[in-house]
mmCIF file of N, CA, C and O in Angstrom:
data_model
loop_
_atom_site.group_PDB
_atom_site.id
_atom_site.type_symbol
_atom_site.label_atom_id
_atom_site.label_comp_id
_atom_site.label_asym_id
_atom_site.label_seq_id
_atom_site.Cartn_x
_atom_site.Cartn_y
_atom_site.Cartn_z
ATOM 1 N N UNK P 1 6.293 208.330 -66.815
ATOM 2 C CA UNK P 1 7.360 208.263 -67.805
ATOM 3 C C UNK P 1 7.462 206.827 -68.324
ATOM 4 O O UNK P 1 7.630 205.823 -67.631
ATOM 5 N N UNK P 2 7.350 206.882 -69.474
ATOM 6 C CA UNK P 2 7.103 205.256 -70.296
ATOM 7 C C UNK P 2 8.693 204.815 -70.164
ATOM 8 O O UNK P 2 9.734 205.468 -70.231
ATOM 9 N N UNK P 3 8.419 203.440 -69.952
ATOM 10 C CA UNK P 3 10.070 202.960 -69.941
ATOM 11 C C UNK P 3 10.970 202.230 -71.119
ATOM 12 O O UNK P 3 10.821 201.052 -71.446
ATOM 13 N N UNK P 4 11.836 203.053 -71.641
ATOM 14 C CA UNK P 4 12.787 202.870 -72.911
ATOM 15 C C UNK P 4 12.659 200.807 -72.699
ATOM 16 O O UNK P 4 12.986 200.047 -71.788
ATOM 17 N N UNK P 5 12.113 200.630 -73.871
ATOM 18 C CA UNK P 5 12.281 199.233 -74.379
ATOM 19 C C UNK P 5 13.506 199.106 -74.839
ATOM 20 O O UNK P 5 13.768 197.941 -74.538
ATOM 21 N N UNK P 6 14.252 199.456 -75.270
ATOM 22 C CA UNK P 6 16.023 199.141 -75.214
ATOM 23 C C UNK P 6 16.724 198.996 -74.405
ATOM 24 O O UNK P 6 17.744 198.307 -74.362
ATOM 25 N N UNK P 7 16.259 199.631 -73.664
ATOM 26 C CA UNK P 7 16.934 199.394 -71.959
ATOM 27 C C UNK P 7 15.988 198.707 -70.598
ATOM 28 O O UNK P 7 15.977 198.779 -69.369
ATOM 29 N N UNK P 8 15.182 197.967 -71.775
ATOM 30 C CA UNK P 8 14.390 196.885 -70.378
ATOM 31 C C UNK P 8 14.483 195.669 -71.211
ATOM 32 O O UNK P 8 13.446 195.019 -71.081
ATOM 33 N N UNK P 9 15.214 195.181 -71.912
ATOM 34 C CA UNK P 9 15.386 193.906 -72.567
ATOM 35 C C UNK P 9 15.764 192.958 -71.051
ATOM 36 O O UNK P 9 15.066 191.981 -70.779
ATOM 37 N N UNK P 10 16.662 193.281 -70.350
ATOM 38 C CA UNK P 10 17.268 192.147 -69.258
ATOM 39 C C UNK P 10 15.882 192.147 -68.482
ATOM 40 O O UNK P 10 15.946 191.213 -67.683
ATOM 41 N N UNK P 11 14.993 192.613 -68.401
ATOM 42 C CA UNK P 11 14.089 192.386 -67.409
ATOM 43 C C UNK P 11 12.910 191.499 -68.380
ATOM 44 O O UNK P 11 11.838 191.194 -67.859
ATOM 45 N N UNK P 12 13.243 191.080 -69.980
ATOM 46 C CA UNK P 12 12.394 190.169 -70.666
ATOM 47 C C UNK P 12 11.778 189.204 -69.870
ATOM 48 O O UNK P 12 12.206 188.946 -68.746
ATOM 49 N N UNK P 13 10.636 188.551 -70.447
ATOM 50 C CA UNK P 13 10.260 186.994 -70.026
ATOM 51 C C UNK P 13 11.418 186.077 -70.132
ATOM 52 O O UNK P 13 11.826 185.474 -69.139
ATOM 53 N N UNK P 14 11.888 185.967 -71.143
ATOM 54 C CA UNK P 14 13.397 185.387 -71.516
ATOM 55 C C UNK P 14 14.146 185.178 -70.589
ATOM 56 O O UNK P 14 14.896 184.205 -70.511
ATOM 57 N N UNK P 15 14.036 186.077 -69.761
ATOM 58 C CA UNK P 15 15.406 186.197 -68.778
ATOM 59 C C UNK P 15 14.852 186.389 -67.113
ATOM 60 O O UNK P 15 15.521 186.858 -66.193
ATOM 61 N N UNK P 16 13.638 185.952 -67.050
ATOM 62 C CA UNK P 16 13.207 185.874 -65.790
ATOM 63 C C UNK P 16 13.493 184.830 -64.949
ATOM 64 O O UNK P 16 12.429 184.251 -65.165
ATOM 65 N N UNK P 17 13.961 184.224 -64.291
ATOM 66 C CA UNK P 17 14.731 182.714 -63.764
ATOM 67 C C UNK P 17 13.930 182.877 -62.116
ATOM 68 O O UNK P 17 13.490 183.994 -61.841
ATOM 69 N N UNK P 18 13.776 181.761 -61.097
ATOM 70 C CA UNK P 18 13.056 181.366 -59.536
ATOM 71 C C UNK P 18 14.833 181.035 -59.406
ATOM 72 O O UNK P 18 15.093 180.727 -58.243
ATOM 73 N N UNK P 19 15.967 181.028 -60.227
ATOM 74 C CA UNK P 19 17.145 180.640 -59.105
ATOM 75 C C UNK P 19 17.330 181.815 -57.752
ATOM 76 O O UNK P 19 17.269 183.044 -57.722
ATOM 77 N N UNK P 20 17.555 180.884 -56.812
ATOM 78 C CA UNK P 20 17.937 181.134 -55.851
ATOM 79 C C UNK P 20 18.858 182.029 -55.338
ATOM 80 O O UNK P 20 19.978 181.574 -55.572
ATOM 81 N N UNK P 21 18.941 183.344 -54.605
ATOM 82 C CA UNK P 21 19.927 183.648 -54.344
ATOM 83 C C UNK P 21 20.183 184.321 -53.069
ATOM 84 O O UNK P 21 19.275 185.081 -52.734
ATOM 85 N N UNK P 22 21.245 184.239 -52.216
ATOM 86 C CA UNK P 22 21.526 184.346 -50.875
ATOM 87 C C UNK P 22 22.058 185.288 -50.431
ATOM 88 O O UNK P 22 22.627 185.885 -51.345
ATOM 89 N N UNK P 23 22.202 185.807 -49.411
ATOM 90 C CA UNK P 23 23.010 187.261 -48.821
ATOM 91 C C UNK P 23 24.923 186.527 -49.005
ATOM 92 O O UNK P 23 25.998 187.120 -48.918
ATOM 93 N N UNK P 24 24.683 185.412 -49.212
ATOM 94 C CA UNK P 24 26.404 185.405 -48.832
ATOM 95 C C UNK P 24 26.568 184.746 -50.121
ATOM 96 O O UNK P 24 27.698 184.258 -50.094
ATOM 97 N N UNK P 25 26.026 184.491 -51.207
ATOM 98 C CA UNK P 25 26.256 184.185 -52.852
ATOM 99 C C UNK P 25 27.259 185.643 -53.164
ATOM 100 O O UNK P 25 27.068 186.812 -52.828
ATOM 101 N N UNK P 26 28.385 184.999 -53.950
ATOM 102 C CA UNK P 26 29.163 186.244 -54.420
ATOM 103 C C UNK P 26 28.939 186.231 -55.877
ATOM 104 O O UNK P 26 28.785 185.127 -56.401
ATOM 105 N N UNK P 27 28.898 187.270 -56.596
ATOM 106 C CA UNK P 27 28.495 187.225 -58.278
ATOM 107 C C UNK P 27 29.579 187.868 -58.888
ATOM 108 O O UNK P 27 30.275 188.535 -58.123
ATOM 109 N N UNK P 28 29.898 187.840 -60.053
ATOM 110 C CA UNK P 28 31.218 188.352 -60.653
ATOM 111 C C UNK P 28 31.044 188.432 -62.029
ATOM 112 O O UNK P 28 30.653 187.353 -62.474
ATOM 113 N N UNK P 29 31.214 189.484 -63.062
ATOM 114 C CA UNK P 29 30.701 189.879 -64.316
ATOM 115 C C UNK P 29 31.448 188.943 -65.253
ATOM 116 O O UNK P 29 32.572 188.453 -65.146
ATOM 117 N N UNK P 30 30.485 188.821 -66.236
ATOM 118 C CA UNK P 30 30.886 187.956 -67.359
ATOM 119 C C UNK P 30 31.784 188.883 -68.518
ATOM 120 O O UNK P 30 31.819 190.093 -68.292
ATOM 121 N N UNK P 31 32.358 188.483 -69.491
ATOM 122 C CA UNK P 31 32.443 189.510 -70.615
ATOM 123 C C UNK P 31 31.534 190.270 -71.038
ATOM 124 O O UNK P 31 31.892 191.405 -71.353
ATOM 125 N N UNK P 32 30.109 189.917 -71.182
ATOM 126 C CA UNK P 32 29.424 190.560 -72.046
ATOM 127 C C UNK P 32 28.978 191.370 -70.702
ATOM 128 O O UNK P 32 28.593 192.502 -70.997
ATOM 129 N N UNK P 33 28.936 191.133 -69.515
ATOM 130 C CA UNK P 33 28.712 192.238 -68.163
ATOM 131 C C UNK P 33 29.863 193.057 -68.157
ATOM 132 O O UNK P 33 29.595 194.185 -67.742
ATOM 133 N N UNK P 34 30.932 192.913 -68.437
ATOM 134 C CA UNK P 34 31.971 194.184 -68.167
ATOM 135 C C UNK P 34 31.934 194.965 -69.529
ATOM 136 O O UNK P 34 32.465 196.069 -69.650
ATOM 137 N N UNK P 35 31.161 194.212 -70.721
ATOM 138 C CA UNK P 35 31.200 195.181 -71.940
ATOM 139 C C UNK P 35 29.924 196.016 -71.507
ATOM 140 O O UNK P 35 30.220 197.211 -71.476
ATOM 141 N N UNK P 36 28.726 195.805 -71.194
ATOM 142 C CA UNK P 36 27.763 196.427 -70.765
ATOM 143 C C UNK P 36 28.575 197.575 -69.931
ATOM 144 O O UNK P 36 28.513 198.671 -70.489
ATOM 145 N N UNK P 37 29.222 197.561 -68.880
ATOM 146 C CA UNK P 37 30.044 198.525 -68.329
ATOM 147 C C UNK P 37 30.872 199.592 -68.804
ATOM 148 O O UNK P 37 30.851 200.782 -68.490
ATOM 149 N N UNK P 38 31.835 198.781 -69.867
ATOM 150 C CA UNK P 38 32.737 199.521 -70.866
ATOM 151 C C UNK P 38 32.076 200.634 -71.763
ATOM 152 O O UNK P 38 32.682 201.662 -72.063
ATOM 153 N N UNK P 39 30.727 200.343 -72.190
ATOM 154 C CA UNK P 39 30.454 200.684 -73.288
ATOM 155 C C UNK P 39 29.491 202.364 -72.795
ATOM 156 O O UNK P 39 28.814 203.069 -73.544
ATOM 157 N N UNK P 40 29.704 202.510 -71.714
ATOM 158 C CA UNK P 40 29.570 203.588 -70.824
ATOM 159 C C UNK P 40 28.142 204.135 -70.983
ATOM 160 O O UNK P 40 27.413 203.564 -70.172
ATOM 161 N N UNK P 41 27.447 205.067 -71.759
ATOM 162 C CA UNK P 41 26.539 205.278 -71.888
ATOM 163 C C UNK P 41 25.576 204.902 -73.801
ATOM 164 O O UNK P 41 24.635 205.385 -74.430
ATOM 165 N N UNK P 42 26.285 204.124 -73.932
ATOM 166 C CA UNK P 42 25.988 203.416 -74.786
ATOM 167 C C UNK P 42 25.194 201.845 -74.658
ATOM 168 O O UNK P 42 24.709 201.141 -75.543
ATOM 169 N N UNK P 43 25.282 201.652 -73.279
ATOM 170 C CA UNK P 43 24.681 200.346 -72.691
ATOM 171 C C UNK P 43 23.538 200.500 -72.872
ATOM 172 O O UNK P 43 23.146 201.652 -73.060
ATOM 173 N N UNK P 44 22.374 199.151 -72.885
ATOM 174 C CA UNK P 44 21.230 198.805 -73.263
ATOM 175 C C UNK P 44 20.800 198.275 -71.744
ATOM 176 O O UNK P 44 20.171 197.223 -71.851
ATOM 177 N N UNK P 45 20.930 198.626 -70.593
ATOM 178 C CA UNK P 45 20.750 198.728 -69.010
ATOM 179 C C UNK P 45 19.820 199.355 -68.793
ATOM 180 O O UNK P 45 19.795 200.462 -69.330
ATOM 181 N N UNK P 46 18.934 199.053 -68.137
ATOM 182 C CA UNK P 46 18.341 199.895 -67.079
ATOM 183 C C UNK P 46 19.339 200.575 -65.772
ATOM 184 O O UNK P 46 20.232 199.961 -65.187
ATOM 185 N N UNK P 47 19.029 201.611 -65.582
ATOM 186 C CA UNK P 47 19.907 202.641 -64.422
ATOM 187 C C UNK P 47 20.465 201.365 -63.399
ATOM 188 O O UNK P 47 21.608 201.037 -63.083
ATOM 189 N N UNK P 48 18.385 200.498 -62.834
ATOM 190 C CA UNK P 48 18.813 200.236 -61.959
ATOM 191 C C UNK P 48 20.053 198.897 -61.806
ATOM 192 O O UNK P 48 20.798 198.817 -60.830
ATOM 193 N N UNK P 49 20.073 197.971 -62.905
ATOM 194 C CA UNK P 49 20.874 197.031 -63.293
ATOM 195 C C UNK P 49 22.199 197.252 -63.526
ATOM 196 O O UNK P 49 23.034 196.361 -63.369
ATOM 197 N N UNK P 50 22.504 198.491 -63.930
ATOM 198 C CA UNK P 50 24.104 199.018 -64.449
ATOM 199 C C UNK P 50 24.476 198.996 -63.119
ATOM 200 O O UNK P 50 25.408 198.280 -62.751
ATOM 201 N N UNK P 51 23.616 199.969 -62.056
ATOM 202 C CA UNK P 51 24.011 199.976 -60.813
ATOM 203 C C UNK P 51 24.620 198.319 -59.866
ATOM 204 O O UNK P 51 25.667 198.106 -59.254
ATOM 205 N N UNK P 52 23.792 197.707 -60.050
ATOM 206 C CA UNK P 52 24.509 196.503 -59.338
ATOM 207 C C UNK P 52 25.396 195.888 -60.326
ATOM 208 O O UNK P 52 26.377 195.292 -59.879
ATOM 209 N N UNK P 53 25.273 195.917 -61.213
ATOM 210 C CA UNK P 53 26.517 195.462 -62.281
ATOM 211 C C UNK P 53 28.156 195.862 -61.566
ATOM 212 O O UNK P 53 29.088 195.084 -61.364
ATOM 213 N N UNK P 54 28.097 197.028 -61.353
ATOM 214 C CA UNK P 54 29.495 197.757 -61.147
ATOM 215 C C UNK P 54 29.526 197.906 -59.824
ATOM 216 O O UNK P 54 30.305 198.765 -59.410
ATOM 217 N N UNK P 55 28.674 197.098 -58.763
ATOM 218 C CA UNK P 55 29.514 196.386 -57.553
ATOM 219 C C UNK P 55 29.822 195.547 -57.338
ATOM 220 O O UNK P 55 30.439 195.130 -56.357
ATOM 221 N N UNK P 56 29.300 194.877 -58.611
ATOM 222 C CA UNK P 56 29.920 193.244 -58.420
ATOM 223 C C UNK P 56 31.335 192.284 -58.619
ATOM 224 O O UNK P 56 31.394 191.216 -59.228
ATOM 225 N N UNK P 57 32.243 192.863 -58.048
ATOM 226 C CA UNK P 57 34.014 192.843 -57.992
ATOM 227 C C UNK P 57 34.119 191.221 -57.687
ATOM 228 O O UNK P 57 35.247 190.987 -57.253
ATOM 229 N N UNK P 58 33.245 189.927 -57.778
ATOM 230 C CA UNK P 58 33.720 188.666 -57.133
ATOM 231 C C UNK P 58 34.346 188.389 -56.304
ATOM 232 O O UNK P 58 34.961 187.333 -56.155
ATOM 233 N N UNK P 59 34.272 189.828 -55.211
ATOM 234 C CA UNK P 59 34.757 189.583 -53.388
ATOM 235 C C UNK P 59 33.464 189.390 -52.530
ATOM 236 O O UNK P 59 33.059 188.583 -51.694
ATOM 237 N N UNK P 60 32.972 190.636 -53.206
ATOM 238 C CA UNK P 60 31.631 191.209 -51.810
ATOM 239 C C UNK P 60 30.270 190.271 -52.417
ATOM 240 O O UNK P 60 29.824 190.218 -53.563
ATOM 241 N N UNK P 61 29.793 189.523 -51.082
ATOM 242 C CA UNK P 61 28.637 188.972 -51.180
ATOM 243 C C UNK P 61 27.701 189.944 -51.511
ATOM 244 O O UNK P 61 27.898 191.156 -51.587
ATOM 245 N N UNK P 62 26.281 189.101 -51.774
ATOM 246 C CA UNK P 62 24.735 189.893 -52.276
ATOM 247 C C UNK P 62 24.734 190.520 -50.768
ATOM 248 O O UNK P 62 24.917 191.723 -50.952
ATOM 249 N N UNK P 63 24.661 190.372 -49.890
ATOM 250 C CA UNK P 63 24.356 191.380 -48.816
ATOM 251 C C UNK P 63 25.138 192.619 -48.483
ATOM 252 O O UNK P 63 24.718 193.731 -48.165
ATOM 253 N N UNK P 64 26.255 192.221 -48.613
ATOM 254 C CA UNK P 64 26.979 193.680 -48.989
ATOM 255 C C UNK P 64 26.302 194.600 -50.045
ATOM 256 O O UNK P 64 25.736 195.658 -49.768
ATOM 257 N N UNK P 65 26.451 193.979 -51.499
ATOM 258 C CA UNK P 65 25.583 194.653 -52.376
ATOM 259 C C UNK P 65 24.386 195.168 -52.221
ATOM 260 O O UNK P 65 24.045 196.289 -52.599
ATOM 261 N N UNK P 66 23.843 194.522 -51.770
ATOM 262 C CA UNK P 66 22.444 195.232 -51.038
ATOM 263 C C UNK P 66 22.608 196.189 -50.380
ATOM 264 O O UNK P 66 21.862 197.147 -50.584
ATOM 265 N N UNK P 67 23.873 196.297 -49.123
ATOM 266 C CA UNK P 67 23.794 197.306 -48.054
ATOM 267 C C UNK P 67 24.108 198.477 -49.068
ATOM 268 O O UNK P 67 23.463 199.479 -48.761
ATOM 269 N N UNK P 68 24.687 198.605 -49.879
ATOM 270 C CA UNK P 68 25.350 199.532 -50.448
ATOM 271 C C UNK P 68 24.403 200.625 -51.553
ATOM 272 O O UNK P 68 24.677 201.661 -52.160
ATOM 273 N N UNK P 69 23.094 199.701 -51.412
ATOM 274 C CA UNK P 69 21.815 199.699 -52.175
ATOM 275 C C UNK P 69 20.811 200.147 -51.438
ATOM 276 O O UNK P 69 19.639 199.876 -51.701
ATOM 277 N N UNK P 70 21.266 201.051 -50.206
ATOM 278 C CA UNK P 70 19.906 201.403 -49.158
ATOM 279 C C UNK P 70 18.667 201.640 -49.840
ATOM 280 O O UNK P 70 17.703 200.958 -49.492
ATOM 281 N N UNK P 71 18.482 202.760 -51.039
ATOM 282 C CA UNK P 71 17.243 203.217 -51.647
ATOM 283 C C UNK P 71 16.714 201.887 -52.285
ATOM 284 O O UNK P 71 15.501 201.952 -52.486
ATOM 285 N N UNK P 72 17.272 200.725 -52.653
ATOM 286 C CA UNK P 72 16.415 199.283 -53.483
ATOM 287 C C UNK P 72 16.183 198.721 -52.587
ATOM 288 O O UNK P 72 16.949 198.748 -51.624
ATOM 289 N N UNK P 73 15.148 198.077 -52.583
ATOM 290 C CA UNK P 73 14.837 196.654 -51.265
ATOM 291 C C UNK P 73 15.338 195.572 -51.753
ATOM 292 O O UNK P 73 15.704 195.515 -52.927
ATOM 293 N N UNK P 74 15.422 194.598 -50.953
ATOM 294 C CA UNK P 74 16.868 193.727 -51.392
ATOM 295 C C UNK P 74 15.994 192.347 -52.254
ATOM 296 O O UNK P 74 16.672 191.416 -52.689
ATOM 297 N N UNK P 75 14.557 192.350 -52.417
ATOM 298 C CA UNK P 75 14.239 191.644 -52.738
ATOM 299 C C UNK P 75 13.941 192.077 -54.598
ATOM 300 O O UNK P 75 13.586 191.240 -55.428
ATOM 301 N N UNK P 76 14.170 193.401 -54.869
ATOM 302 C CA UNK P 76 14.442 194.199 -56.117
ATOM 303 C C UNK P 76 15.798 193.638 -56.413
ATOM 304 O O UNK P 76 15.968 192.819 -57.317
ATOM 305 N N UNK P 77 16.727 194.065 -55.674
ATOM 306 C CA UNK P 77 17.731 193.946 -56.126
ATOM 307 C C UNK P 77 18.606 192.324 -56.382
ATOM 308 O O UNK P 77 19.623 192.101 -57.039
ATOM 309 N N UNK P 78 17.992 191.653 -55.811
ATOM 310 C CA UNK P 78 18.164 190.152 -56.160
ATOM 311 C C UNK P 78 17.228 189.634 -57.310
ATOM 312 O O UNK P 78 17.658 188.692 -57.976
ATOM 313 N N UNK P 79 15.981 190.157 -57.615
ATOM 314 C CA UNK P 79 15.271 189.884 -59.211
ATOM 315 C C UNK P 79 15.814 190.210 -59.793
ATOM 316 O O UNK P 79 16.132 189.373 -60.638
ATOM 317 N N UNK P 80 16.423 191.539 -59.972
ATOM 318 C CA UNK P 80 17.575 192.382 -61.256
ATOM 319 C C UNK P 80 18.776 191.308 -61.235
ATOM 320 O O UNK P 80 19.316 191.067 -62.315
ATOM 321 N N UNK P 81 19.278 190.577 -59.952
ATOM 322 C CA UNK P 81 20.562 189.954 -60.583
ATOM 323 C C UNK P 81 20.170 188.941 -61.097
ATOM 324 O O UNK P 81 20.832 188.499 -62.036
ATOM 325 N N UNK P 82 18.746 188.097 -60.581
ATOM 326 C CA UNK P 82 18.588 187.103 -61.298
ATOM 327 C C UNK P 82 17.881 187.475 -63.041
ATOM 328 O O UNK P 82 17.592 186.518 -63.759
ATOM 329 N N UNK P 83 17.750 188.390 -63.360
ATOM 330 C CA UNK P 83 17.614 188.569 -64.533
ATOM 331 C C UNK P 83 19.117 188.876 -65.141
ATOM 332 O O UNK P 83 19.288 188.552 -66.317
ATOM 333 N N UNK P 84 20.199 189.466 -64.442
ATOM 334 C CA UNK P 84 21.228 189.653 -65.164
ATOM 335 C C UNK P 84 21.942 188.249 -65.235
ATOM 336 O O UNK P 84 22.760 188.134 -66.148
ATOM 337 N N UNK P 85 21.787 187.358 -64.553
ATOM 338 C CA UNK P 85 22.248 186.338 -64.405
ATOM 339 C C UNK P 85 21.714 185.007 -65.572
ATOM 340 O O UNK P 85 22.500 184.150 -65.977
ATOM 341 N N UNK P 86 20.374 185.065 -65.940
ATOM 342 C CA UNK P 86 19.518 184.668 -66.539
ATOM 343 C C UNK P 86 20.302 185.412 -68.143
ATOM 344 O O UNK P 86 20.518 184.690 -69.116
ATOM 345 N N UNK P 87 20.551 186.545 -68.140
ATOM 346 C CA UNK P 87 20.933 187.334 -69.550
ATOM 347 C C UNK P 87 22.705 186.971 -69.837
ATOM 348 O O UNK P 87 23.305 187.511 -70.768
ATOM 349 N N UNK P 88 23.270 186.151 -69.041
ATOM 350 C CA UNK P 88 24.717 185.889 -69.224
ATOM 351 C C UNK P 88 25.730 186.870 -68.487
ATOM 352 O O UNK P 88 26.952 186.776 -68.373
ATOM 353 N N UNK P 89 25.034 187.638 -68.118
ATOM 354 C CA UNK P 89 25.807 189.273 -67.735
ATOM 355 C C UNK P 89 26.356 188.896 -66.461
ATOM 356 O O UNK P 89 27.103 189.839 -66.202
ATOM 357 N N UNK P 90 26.422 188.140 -65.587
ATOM 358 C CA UNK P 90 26.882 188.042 -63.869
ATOM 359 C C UNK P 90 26.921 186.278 -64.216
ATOM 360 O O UNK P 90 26.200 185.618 -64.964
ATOM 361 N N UNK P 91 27.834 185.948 -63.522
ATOM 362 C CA UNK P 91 28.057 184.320 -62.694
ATOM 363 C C UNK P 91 28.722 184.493 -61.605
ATOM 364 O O UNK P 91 29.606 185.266 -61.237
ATOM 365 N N UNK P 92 27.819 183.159 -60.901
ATOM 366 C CA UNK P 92 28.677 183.175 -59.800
ATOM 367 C C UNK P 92 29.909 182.646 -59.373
ATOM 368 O O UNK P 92 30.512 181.803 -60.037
ATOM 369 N N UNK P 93 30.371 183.151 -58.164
ATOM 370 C CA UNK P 93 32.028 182.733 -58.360
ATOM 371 C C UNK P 93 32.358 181.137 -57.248
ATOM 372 O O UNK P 93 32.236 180.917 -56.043
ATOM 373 N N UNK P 94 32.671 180.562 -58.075
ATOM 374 C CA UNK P 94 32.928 179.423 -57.608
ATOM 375 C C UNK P 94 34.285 178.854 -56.958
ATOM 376 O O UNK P 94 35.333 179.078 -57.564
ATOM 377 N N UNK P 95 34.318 178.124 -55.745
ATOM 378 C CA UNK P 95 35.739 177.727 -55.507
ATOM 379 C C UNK P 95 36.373 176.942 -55.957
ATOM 380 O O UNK P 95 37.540 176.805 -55.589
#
């Protein structure tokens, strides 16, 4: 199954980033990440990206997120944030 180019833009060259990220880094949606959310099935997401999008509440660390992610390996699911992160869609939450 060929994969919808409208909905693999966040995984561009553009938006590929080596930042770093940790089991106890907490991430928290930007505007244009909670409009990606809002905009319900109208979003330009891949499945698997919407999915960590809408656990990311700026409480629960990446390892939580992960646990909650049994079927992704956690090293998937930390490229997808660093591409959502890279696309403006997630920052992290700072004290």
């Amino acid at each position: 199954m060929p994969i919808d180019q409208s909905r693999a833009l966040v995984y561009g060259a553009d938006n590929r980033t080596e930042t770093p990220i940790y089991p106890r880094d907490v991430f928290t949606l930007t505007e244009a990440g909670l409009a990606q959310i809002q905009s319900g099935s109208a979003t330009a997401l891949p499945r698997e990206a919407l999915a960590i999008l809408v656990l990311l509440d700026g409480k629960e660390d990446v390892g939580h997120v992960e646990q909650r992610l049994p079927h992704e390996p956690s090293l998937n699911v930390r490229n997808v944030m660093r591409s959502l992160l890279a696309a403006g869609l997630i920052r992290e939450v700072t004290l």
